[in-house]
Amino acid sequence: MSNPSITTRPAAECRYDAVALGEVMLRLDPGDRRIRTTRSFDVWEGGGEYNVARGLRRCFGLRGAIVTALADNEVGRLVEDCMLTGGLDTSWVQWRDFDGIGREVRNGLNFTERGFGVRGAIGASDRGHTAISQMRPDDVDWDALFGSGVRWLHTGGIFAALSESAADVAEAAMSAARRHGTVVSYDLNYRPSLWKGIGGVERAREVNRRLAHHVDVMIGNEEDFTASLGFEVEGVSEDLTDLDTGAFRAMIGTAAEAYPNFQVIATTLRGVKSASVNDWGAIAWSRAEGFVEATHRADLEIFDRVGGGDSFASGLAYGLMELGSLAEAVEYGAAHGALAMTTPGDTTTATLAEVAKLASGGSARVQR
């Protein structure tokens, strides 16, 4: 089925439906406890870009691969084992020799507590000098990858912030993808902690504005377009509890005019009432279909908010590849994001049937 908003290469001609470029870290989750007082952690893999391709594989059944780099030690191999469970092809992973103590190259760790009620979620990353931050543009034969047939490349602002060379790697991958007819999506994913020591908002805008010229499908949340590209959203409260879709429509219109290469722009809308209760929605726009808005879910109960935006992106990408309209795509994205936030971990445990049911208005009644 073709989608009027975006044209992808035929699946039969491609080795992969989706490829992600980004860091994959080991997430350590204290469960119901706090990082600072816990005595045990659950562990799994996660990464802003990786989560999208993994969702497309595990929830939506598409073929995917991950391009990343890891230090070749026991922690790196644990991350690999998690990724293999996620179902992505790991043959494009770049393995780096480990020096014994991590002086030269390391694997990233992400300690994340979920928050509850008035206590917000907290993420404490330990990702300096990681293998992927040291990647160079010619470490991967991009023409071989995309020449083998790839329908969709996903990367984003988290990866681009890791080092000076990371943005160059992203640009090389995005340029090669477009040469071979691959759709490029990019999630702005602004993280103040990543940009803090390398120039802050000004540097984030410089890098993201440069990479934006290679993007077909631009994705962000209620803060990203302002912090990463400099597009102001008028009338949005500082605490993000009152999100006016009209203001976002105006901002999207400005972004579409500034970047004529954008074919689709999508943004999630999250009103944070507490760590446990959020309003959740999304809007999207395309040059072919104009504006559409997903079902607004007021007072959505949150178990673990991390990865909700990534699951939105994977549902949106699935819809643009496999469904017949932008309206369906944004509904699948919003439904998938909502479901992902009902379970622990960065990555989705939802099924396509569950997403389709929720997107079409299904309830949470017991299934027997």
Short mmCIF file of C-alpha atoms in Angstrom, two decimals:
data_model
loop_
_atom_site.label_atom_id
_atom_site.label_comp_id
_atom_site.label_asym_id
_atom_site.label_seq_id
_atom_site.Cartn_x
_atom_site.Cartn_y
_atom_site.Cartn_z
CA MET A 1 0.00 0.00 0.00
CA SER A 2 1.39 3.41 -0.92
CA ASN A 3 1.14 6.44 1.32
CA PRO A 4 0.60 9.77 -0.45
CA SER A 5 2.75 11.66 2.06
CA ILE A 6 6.02 9.84 1.38
CA THR A 7 7.43 7.51 -1.26
CA THR A 8 9.55 4.59 -0.10
CA ARG A 9 11.44 2.01 -2.11
CA PRO A 10 9.51 -1.24 -2.75
CA ALA A 11 10.09 -3.72 0.06
CA ALA A 12 10.82 -6.51 -2.40
CA GLU A 13 13.84 -4.60 -3.70
CA CYS A 14 15.33 -3.98 -0.26
CA ARG A 15 17.38 -5.93 2.24
CA TYR A 16 16.09 -3.83 5.14
CA ASP A 17 12.92 -1.92 5.82
CA ALA A 18 14.65 0.26 8.41
CA VAL A 19 18.16 1.04 9.62
CA ALA A 20 18.96 3.08 12.74
CA LEU A 21 22.18 4.99 13.39
CA GLY A 22 22.87 5.81 17.03
CA GLU A 23 24.30 4.85 20.39
CA VAL A 24 22.99 1.80 22.22
CA MET A 25 23.57 1.94 25.96
CA LEU A 26 23.01 -0.50 28.78
CA ARG A 27 20.10 0.81 30.84
CA LEU A 28 20.18 0.09 34.58
CA ASP A 29 16.73 0.42 36.13
CA PRO A 30 16.18 0.37 39.90
CA GLY A 31 12.52 -0.56 39.46
CA ASP A 32 10.33 1.03 42.13
CA ARG A 33 13.40 2.26 44.00
CA ARG A 34 15.75 5.21 43.48
CA ILE A 35 19.17 5.16 41.82
CA ARG A 36 20.81 6.65 44.90
CA THR A 37 19.47 4.04 47.34
CA THR A 38 18.88 0.85 45.35
CA ARG A 39 20.82 -2.36 45.81
CA SER A 40 19.77 -4.00 42.55
CA PHE A 41 19.04 -3.08 38.94
CA ASP A 42 17.24 -4.62 36.00
CA VAL A 43 19.22 -4.22 32.78
CA TRP A 44 18.32 -3.94 29.12
CA GLU A 45 19.43 -2.03 26.08
CA GLY A 46 18.18 1.31 24.88
CA GLY A 47 18.98 4.27 22.68
CA GLY A 48 16.91 7.02 21.11
CA GLU A 49 17.62 5.98 17.54
CA TYR A 50 17.92 2.24 18.17
CA ASN A 51 14.54 2.08 19.91
CA VAL A 52 12.80 3.16 16.70
CA ALA A 53 14.24 0.38 14.54
CA ARG A 54 13.71 -2.16 17.31
CA GLY A 55 10.05 -1.14 17.56
CA LEU A 56 9.64 -1.52 13.81
CA ARG A 57 11.07 -5.04 14.11
CA ARG A 58 9.45 -6.35 17.29
CA CYS A 59 6.06 -4.65 17.20
CA PHE A 60 5.49 -4.14 13.49
CA GLY A 61 7.38 -7.09 12.01
CA LEU A 62 9.62 -5.17 9.63
CA ARG A 63 13.24 -6.03 8.84
CA GLY A 64 15.85 -3.83 10.51
CA ALA A 65 19.51 -3.25 11.29
CA ILE A 66 21.47 -1.09 13.73
CA VAL A 67 24.63 0.85 12.94
CA THR A 68 26.50 1.57 16.17
CA ALA A 69 29.86 0.99 17.83
CA LEU A 70 30.71 -0.85 21.05
CA ALA A 71 33.81 -1.60 23.08
CA ASP A 72 34.57 -5.30 22.81
CA ASN A 73 34.26 -6.40 26.43
CA GLU A 74 31.72 -8.19 28.58
CA VAL A 75 29.44 -5.15 28.86
CA GLY A 76 29.52 -4.63 25.08
CA ARG A 77 28.67 -8.27 24.53
CA LEU A 78 25.78 -7.96 27.00
CA VAL A 79 24.43 -5.05 24.97
CA GLU A 80 24.85 -7.19 21.83
CA ASP A 81 22.93 -10.04 23.47
CA CYS A 82 20.08 -7.64 24.27
CA MET A 83 20.10 -6.32 20.71
CA LEU A 84 19.91 -9.84 19.31
CA THR A 85 16.78 -10.35 21.40
CA GLY A 86 15.48 -7.17 19.79
CA GLY A 87 15.73 -8.84 16.41
CA LEU A 88 17.87 -6.32 14.54
CA ASP A 89 20.75 -7.31 12.26
CA THR A 90 23.94 -6.51 14.19
CA SER A 91 26.37 -7.14 11.35
CA TRP A 92 26.95 -3.39 10.94
CA VAL A 93 28.06 -2.95 14.56
CA GLN A 94 31.60 -1.60 14.79
CA TRP A 95 33.62 -3.36 17.51
CA ARG A 96 36.48 -1.46 19.15
CA ASP A 97 39.38 -3.00 21.07
CA PHE A 98 39.07 -2.47 24.82
CA ASP A 99 42.15 -1.20 26.68
CA GLY A 100 41.30 -2.97 29.93
CA ILE A 101 39.94 -0.08 32.03
CA GLY A 102 38.12 2.20 29.58
CA ARG A 103 40.75 4.89 29.34
CA GLU A 104 40.35 5.12 25.56
CA VAL A 105 37.00 3.56 24.71
CA ARG A 106 33.97 2.55 26.75
CA ASN A 107 30.35 1.44 26.53
CA GLY A 108 27.63 3.83 27.63
CA LEU A 109 25.56 3.28 30.76
CA ASN A 110 22.19 4.88 31.40
CA PHE A 111 20.81 4.83 34.95
CA THR A 112 17.11 5.72 34.85
CA GLU A 113 14.48 5.85 37.58
CA ARG A 114 10.86 6.09 36.53
CA GLY A 115 9.49 8.68 38.92
CA PHE A 116 6.06 8.61 40.55
CA GLY A 117 3.51 11.32 41.24
CA VAL A 118 5.26 14.55 42.23
CA ARG A 119 8.70 12.93 41.84
CA GLY A 120 9.78 13.20 38.22
CA ALA A 121 11.75 10.59 36.32
CA ILE A 122 15.55 10.95 36.44
CA GLY A 123 18.16 9.87 33.93
CA ALA A 124 21.86 9.78 34.85
CA SER A 125 24.01 8.82 31.87
CA ASP A 126 27.63 7.71 31.98
CA ARG A 127 28.63 7.90 28.33
CA GLY A 128 31.89 9.82 27.99
CA HIS A 129 34.49 8.44 25.52
CA THR A 130 32.10 5.78 24.24
CA ALA A 131 32.95 3.80 21.15
CA ILE A 132 30.30 5.38 18.97
CA SER A 133 31.30 8.92 19.94
CA GLN A 134 34.64 8.18 18.26
CA MET A 135 33.21 6.94 14.97
CA ARG A 136 34.36 8.62 11.77
CA PRO A 137 32.33 9.05 8.57
CA ASP A 138 34.38 6.48 6.63
CA ASP A 139 34.14 3.75 9.29
CA VAL A 140 31.08 2.39 7.49
CA ASP A 141 30.70 1.73 3.77
CA TRP A 142 27.48 3.68 3.46
CA ASP A 143 27.06 3.02 -0.24
CA ALA A 144 27.32 -0.72 0.37
CA LEU A 145 24.69 -0.49 3.12
CA PHE A 146 22.16 1.62 1.27
CA GLY A 147 23.03 0.09 -2.08
CA SER A 148 21.81 -3.25 -0.71
CA GLY A 149 18.36 -1.70 -0.40
CA VAL A 150 17.02 0.21 2.60
CA ARG A 151 13.57 1.77 2.73
CA TRP A 152 14.09 3.97 5.79
CA LEU A 153 17.01 5.45 7.78
CA HIS A 154 16.40 6.84 11.25
CA THR A 155 18.86 8.89 13.27
CA GLY A 156 18.65 11.97 15.46
CA GLY A 157 19.88 14.70 17.70
CA ILE A 158 21.05 12.43 20.52
CA PHE A 159 23.59 10.76 18.27
CA ALA A 160 24.60 14.07 16.67
CA ALA A 161 25.41 15.52 20.11
CA LEU A 162 27.84 12.79 21.18
CA SER A 163 30.97 14.37 19.67
CA GLU A 164 32.29 16.65 16.96
CA SER A 165 32.62 13.70 14.60
CA ALA A 166 29.15 12.26 15.31
CA ALA A 167 27.40 14.96 13.27
CA ASP A 168 29.79 14.26 10.39
CA VAL A 169 28.94 10.54 10.60
CA ALA A 170 25.22 11.35 10.59
CA GLU A 171 25.61 13.64 7.59
CA ALA A 172 27.55 10.99 5.65
CA ALA A 173 24.88 8.37 6.38
CA MET A 174 21.98 10.69 5.56
CA SER A 175 23.59 11.85 2.30
CA ALA A 176 24.26 8.28 1.17
CA ALA A 177 20.74 7.22 2.11
CA ARG A 178 19.18 9.92 -0.02
CA ARG A 179 21.47 9.07 -2.95
CA HIS A 180 20.04 5.57 -2.89
CA GLY A 181 16.39 6.60 -2.55
CA THR A 182 16.08 5.85 1.18
CA VAL A 183 13.72 7.98 3.23
CA VAL A 184 15.53 9.77 6.08
CA SER A 185 13.78 10.48 9.38
CA TYR A 186 15.35 12.47 12.19
CA ASP A 187 14.17 12.91 15.78
CA LEU A 188 15.50 16.16 17.23
CA ASN A 189 15.48 14.68 20.77
CA TYR A 190 17.06 17.67 22.50
CA ARG A 191 18.92 16.66 25.66
CA PRO A 192 20.38 19.61 27.61
CA SER A 193 22.90 17.35 29.36
CA LEU A 194 24.48 16.33 26.05
CA TRP A 195 24.94 19.85 24.74
CA LYS A 196 25.82 21.50 28.05
CA GLY A 197 29.60 21.14 27.76
CA ILE A 198 29.94 21.72 24.01
CA GLY A 199 28.14 24.99 23.41
CA GLY A 200 24.62 24.52 24.71
CA VAL A 201 21.55 25.55 22.74
CA GLU A 202 23.55 27.59 20.24
CA ARG A 203 25.67 24.59 19.26
CA ALA A 204 22.61 22.33 19.16
CA ARG A 205 20.95 24.67 16.69
CA GLU A 206 24.07 24.93 14.55
CA VAL A 207 24.37 21.15 14.23
CA ASN A 208 20.68 20.35 13.83
CA ARG A 209 20.08 23.11 11.28
CA ARG A 210 22.91 21.70 9.19
CA LEU A 211 21.59 18.14 9.33
CA ALA A 212 17.98 19.23 8.77
CA HIS A 213 18.73 19.83 5.09
CA HIS A 214 19.08 16.04 4.63
CA VAL A 215 15.79 15.11 6.32
CA ASP A 216 12.53 13.92 4.73
CA VAL A 217 10.56 13.23 7.93
CA MET A 218 11.31 15.54 10.87
CA ILE A 219 10.11 14.48 14.33
CA GLY A 220 10.22 16.26 17.67
CA ASN A 221 8.34 16.96 20.87
CA GLU A 222 6.96 20.10 22.44
CA GLU A 223 10.47 21.43 23.27
CA ASP A 224 12.65 20.11 20.46
CA PHE A 225 11.76 22.42 17.60
CA THR A 226 12.54 25.46 19.73
CA ALA A 227 15.74 24.20 21.36
CA SER A 228 17.18 22.40 18.35
CA LEU A 229 16.03 24.50 15.38
CA GLY A 230 15.01 27.81 16.92
CA PHE A 231 11.32 27.73 15.95
CA GLU A 232 9.27 29.33 18.70
CA VAL A 233 5.91 27.87 19.72
CA GLU A 234 3.77 30.78 20.81
CA GLY A 235 1.53 30.53 23.88
CA VAL A 236 2.90 27.30 25.36
CA SER A 237 3.28 27.43 29.13
CA GLU A 238 6.71 26.88 30.62
CA ASP A 239 5.54 23.82 32.54
CA LEU A 240 4.03 22.30 29.38
CA THR A 241 0.64 21.62 30.91
CA ASP A 242 -1.40 23.51 28.30
CA LEU A 243 -0.44 22.47 24.78
CA ASP A 244 -2.36 24.37 22.10
CA THR A 245 -2.30 22.47 18.81
CA GLY A 246 -2.93 25.70 16.95
CA ALA A 247 0.40 27.07 18.15
CA PHE A 248 2.17 23.93 16.96
CA ARG A 249 0.46 24.10 13.58
CA ALA A 250 1.81 27.61 13.15
CA MET A 251 5.31 26.50 14.11
CA ILE A 252 5.16 23.53 11.74
CA GLY A 253 4.11 25.82 8.91
CA THR A 254 7.15 28.00 9.57
CA ALA A 255 9.45 24.97 9.64
CA ALA A 256 8.02 23.61 6.40
CA GLU A 257 8.67 26.92 4.67
CA ALA A 258 12.23 27.12 6.01
CA TYR A 259 13.08 23.56 4.95
CA PRO A 260 11.43 22.66 1.64
CA ASN A 261 13.01 19.19 1.84
CA PHE A 262 10.73 18.28 4.78
CA GLN A 263 7.97 16.08 3.38
CA VAL A 264 6.47 15.20 6.77
CA ILE A 265 6.73 16.96 10.14
CA ALA A 266 5.38 15.35 13.30
CA THR A 267 5.39 16.31 16.94
CA THR A 268 4.22 14.60 20.08
CA LEU A 269 2.27 16.64 22.62
CA ARG A 270 2.84 15.73 26.25
CA GLY A 271 1.22 17.67 29.07
CA VAL A 272 2.94 16.60 32.28
CA LYS A 273 0.46 16.67 35.17
CA SER A 274 2.65 14.39 37.26
CA ALA A 275 5.21 11.67 36.65
CA SER A 276 2.32 9.20 36.69
CA VAL A 277 -0.31 11.10 34.68
CA ASN A 278 0.30 12.84 31.37
CA ASP A 279 -1.90 14.20 28.63
CA TRP A 280 -0.68 12.58 25.41
CA GLY A 281 -1.29 13.35 21.77
CA ALA A 282 0.39 14.15 18.47
CA ILE A 283 -0.04 16.14 15.30
CA ALA A 284 1.55 15.72 11.90
CA TRP A 285 1.69 17.54 8.60
CA SER A 286 2.72 16.59 5.09
CA ARG A 287 2.95 18.53 1.86
CA ALA A 288 0.53 16.09 0.25
CA GLU A 289 -2.11 15.79 3.00
CA GLY A 290 -1.78 18.84 5.25
CA PHE A 291 -2.45 18.62 8.99
CA VAL A 292 -3.77 15.63 10.91
CA GLU A 293 -4.15 15.10 14.64
CA ALA A 294 -4.07 11.88 16.65
CA THR A 295 -6.62 10.98 19.31
CA HIS A 296 -5.95 13.09 22.40
CA ARG A 297 -5.50 10.93 25.49
CA ALA A 298 -6.08 13.05 28.56
CA ASP A 299 -4.84 11.72 31.91
CA LEU A 300 -2.87 8.84 30.41
CA GLU A 301 -1.45 6.71 33.21
CA ILE A 302 2.32 6.34 32.89
CA PHE A 303 4.38 3.42 34.16
CA ASP A 304 7.70 4.36 32.48
CA ARG A 305 7.78 7.39 30.19
CA VAL A 306 11.20 6.66 28.67
CA GLY A 307 10.89 5.56 25.05
CA GLY A 308 7.38 6.91 24.49
CA GLY A 309 8.59 9.35 21.86
CA ASP A 310 10.73 6.70 20.16
CA SER A 311 7.73 4.39 19.98
CA PHE A 312 5.70 7.23 18.48
CA ALA A 313 8.39 7.59 15.82
CA SER A 314 8.39 3.88 14.99
CA GLY A 315 4.60 3.76 14.75
CA LEU A 316 4.63 6.83 12.51
CA ALA A 317 7.33 5.31 10.30
CA TYR A 318 5.39 2.05 10.04
CA GLY A 319 2.28 3.94 9.04
CA LEU A 320 4.10 5.95 6.38
CA MET A 321 5.61 2.77 4.95
CA GLU A 322 2.65 0.42 5.23
CA LEU A 323 -0.63 2.34 5.66
CA GLY A 324 -2.63 4.51 3.30
CA SER A 325 -2.71 7.93 4.93
CA LEU A 326 -0.89 10.31 7.26
CA ALA A 327 -3.91 10.24 9.56
CA GLU A 328 -3.50 6.49 10.08
CA ALA A 329 0.25 6.86 10.55
CA VAL A 330 -0.04 9.47 13.31
CA GLU A 331 -2.73 7.42 15.08
CA TYR A 332 -0.47 4.35 15.05
CA GLY A 333 2.42 6.44 16.32
CA ALA A 334 0.45 7.95 19.20
CA ALA A 335 -1.10 4.59 20.14
CA HIS A 336 2.27 2.83 20.07
CA GLY A 337 3.83 5.54 22.24
CA ALA A 338 0.99 5.30 24.73
CA LEU A 339 1.33 1.52 25.00
CA ALA A 340 5.11 1.69 25.37
CA MET A 341 4.73 3.89 28.43
CA THR A 342 2.66 1.22 30.21
CA THR A 343 5.64 -1.14 30.59
CA PRO A 344 9.19 -0.76 31.98
CA GLY A 345 12.22 -0.15 29.79
CA ASP A 346 13.08 1.97 26.79
CA THR A 347 11.75 -0.50 24.26
CA THR A 348 8.25 -1.56 23.32
CA THR A 349 6.55 -4.80 24.29
CA ALA A 350 3.40 -3.99 22.31
CA THR A 351 2.08 -6.04 19.41
CA LEU A 352 0.75 -4.78 16.10
CA ALA A 353 -2.69 -6.08 17.04
CA GLU A 354 -2.62 -4.05 20.28
CA VAL A 355 -1.54 -0.90 18.46
CA ALA A 356 -4.20 -1.34 15.78
CA LYS A 357 -6.87 -1.90 18.43
CA LEU A 358 -5.93 1.19 20.43
CA ALA A 359 -5.54 3.32 17.32
CA SER A 360 -9.08 2.40 16.29
CA GLY A 361 -10.54 3.25 19.70
CA GLY A 362 -10.26 -0.06 21.53
CA SER A 363 -10.51 -0.25 25.32
CA ALA A 364 -8.35 -1.80 28.04
CA ARG A 365 -10.88 -4.53 28.90
CA VAL A 366 -9.34 -7.86 29.83
CA GLN A 367 -8.51 -10.22 26.94
CA ARG A 368 -9.47 -13.86 27.64
#
